[in-house]
Short mmCIF file of C-alpha atoms in Angstrom, two decimals:
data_model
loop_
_atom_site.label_atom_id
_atom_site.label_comp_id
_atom_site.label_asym_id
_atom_site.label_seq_id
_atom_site.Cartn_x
_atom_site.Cartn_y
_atom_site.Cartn_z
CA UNK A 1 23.95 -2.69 16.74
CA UNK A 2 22.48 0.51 17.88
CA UNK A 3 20.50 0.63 20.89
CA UNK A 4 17.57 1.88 19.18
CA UNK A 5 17.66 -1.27 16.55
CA UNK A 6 17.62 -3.32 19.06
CA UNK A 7 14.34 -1.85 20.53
CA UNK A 8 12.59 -1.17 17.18
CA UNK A 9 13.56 -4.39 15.23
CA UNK A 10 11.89 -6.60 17.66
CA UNK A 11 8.58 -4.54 17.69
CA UNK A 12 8.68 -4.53 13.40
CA UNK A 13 8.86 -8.19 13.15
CA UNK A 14 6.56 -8.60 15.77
CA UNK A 15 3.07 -8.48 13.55
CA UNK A 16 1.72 -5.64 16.16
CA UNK A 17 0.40 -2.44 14.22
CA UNK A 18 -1.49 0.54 15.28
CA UNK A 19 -5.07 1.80 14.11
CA UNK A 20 -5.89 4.08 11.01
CA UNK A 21 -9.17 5.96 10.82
CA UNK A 22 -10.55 7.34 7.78
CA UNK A 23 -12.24 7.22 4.69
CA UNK A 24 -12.49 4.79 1.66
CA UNK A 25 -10.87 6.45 -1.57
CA UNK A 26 -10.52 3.77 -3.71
CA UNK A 27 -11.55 -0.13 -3.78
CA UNK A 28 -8.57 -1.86 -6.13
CA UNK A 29 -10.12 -5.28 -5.87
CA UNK A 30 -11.41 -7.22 -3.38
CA UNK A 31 -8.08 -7.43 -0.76
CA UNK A 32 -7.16 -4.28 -1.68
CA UNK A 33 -8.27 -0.48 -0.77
CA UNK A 34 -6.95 2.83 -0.99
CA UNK A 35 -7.55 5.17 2.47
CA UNK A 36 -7.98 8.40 2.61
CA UNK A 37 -6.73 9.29 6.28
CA UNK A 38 -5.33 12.30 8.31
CA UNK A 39 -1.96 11.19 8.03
CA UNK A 40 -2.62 11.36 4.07
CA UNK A 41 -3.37 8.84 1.51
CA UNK A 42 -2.21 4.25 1.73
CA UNK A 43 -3.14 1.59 -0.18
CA UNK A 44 -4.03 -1.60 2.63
CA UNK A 45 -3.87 -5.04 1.64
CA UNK A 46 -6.63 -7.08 3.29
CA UNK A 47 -4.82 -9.33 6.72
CA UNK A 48 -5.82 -12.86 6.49
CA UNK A 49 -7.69 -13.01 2.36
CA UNK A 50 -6.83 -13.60 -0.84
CA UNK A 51 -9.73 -12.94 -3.25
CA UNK A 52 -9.34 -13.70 -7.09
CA UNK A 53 -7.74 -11.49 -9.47
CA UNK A 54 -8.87 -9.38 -12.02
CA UNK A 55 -9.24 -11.43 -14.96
CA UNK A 56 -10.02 -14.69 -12.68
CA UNK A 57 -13.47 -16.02 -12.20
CA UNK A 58 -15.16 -14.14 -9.03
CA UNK A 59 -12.48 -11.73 -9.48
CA UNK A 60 -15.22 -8.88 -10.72
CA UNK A 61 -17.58 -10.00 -8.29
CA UNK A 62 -15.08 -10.16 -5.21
CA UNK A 63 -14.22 -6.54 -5.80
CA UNK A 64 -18.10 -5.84 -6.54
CA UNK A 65 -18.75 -6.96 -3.05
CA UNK A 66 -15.98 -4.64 -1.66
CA UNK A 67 -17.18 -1.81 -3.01
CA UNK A 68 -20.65 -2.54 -1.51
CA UNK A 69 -19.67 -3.27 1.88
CA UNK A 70 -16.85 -0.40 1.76
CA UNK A 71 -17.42 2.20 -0.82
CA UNK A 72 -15.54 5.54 -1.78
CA UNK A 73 -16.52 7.68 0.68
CA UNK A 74 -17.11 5.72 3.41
CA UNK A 75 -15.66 5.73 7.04
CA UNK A 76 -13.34 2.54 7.99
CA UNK A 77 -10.76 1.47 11.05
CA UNK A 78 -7.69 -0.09 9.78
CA UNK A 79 -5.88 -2.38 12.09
CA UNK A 80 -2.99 -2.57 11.00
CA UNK A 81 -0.88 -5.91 11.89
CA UNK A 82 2.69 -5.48 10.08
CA UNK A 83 4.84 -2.19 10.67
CA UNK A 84 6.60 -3.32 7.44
CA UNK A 85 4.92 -3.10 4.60
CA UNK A 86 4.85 -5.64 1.62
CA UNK A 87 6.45 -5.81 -1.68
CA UNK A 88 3.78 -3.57 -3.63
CA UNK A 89 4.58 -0.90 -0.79
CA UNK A 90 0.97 -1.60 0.96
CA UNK A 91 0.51 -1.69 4.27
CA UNK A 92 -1.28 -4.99 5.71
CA UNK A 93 -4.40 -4.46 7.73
CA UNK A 94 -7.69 -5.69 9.04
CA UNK A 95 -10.62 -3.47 7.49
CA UNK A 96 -13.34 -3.02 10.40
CA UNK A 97 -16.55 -1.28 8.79
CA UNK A 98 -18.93 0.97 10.29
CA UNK A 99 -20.79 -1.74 11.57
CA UNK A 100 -17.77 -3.37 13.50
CA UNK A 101 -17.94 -6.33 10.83
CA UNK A 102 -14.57 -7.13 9.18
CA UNK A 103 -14.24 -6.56 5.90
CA UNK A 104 -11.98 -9.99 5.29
CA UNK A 105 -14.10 -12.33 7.02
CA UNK A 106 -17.65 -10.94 4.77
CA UNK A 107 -15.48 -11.98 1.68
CA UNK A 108 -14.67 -15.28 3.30
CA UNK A 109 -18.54 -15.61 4.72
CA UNK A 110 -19.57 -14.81 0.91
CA UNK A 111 -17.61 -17.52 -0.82
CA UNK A 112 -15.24 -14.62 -2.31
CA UNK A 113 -11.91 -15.42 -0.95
CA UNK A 114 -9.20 -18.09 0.24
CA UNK A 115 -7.65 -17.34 3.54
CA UNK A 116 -4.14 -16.82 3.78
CA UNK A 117 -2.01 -19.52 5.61
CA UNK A 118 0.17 -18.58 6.94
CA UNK A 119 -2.26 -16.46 9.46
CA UNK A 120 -4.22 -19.44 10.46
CA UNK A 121 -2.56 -19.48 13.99
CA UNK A 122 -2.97 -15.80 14.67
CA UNK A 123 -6.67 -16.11 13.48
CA UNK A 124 -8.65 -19.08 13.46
CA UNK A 125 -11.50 -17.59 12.13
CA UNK A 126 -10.05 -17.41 9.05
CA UNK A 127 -9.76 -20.96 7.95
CA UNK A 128 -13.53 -20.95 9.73
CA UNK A 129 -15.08 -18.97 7.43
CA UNK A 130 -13.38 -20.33 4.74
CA UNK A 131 -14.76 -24.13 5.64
CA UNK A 132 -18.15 -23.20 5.90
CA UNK A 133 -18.23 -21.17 2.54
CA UNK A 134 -16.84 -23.93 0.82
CA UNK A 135 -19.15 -26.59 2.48
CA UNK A 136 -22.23 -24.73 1.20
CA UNK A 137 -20.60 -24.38 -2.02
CA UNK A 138 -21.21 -20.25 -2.26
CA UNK A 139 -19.26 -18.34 -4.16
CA UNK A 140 -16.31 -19.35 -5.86
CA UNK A 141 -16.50 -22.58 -4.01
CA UNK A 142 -19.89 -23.18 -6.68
CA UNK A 143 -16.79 -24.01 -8.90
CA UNK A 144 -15.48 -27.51 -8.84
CA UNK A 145 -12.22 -25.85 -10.88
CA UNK A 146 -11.61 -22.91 -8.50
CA UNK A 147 -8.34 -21.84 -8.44
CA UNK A 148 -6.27 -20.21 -6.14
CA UNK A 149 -4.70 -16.60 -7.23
CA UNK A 150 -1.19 -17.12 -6.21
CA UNK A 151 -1.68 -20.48 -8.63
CA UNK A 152 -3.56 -18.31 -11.58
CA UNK A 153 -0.98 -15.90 -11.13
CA UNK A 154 1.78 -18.54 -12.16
CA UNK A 155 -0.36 -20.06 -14.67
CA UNK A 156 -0.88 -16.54 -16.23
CA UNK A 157 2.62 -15.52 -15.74
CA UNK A 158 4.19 -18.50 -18.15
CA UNK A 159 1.27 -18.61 -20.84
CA UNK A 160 -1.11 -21.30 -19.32
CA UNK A 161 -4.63 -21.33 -19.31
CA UNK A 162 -6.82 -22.01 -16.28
CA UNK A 163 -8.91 -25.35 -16.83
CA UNK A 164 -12.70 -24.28 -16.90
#
């Protein structure tokens, strides 16, 4: 192994990132924006959320929120966390708006999002957020039959339907 693997593999696996400034080009859905930056154009995947897919209930209205809170046009930070990006080729980030609010925790405040596990020890807020959404039943958590994407995604995947 090269020297230089040996210095770089380390600091890829180790979940530290750097910071992107720029503008909002495109909201996908609600854990997902394009940025328009100097270093030219990426599409982030929100750290820490997983909001409901297009085609799920609150999937329309989890997007509708991220384009209110970040639209096209608008200035973000992007802290990114992973050097590596993931399997759709996005990179994996914390969205900080203008404000200094995070972009992830709003849709988790607003009922609009399940936080992602495996990031509950490098974030406690996460889980937080998530708790106190769900114990004053906004949101998605309004639905006794809420379903989490990853599980609509298999259900949808071989046929199923979602209960109601």
């Amino acid at each position: 192994m090269t020297l230089a693997a040996v210095l770089v593999i380390p600091l890829l696996l180790s979940g530290c990132g750097f910071v992107l400034e720029g503008e909002v080009a495109r909201v996908v859905d609600g854990d997902t924006i394009e940025l328009s930056h100097a270093g030219g154009r990426d599409r982030v995947r929100l750290y820490g959320v997983d909001c409901p897919e297009r085609g799920q209930p609150y999937g329309a209205e989890a997007t509708a929120f991220a384009r209110r809170l970040a639209p096209v046009g608008g200035p973000v930070t992007v802290h990114v966390r992973f050097l590596l990006r993931d399997a759709r080729n996005r990179l994996r980030g914390e969205v900080i708006l203008p404000d200094g609010r995070s972009l992830a925790y709003e849709l988790l405040r607003a009922g609009l999002a399940w936080h992602f596990r495996p990031h509950d020890a490098a974030d406690p807020m996460l889980p937080y957020l998530e708790e106190n959404a769900r114990a004053e039943r906004k949101g998605l958590w309004a639905d006794p039959h809420a379903i989490r994407p990853s599980a609509w995604r298999r259900m949808r995947d071989r046929g199923e339907t979602a209960p109601p």
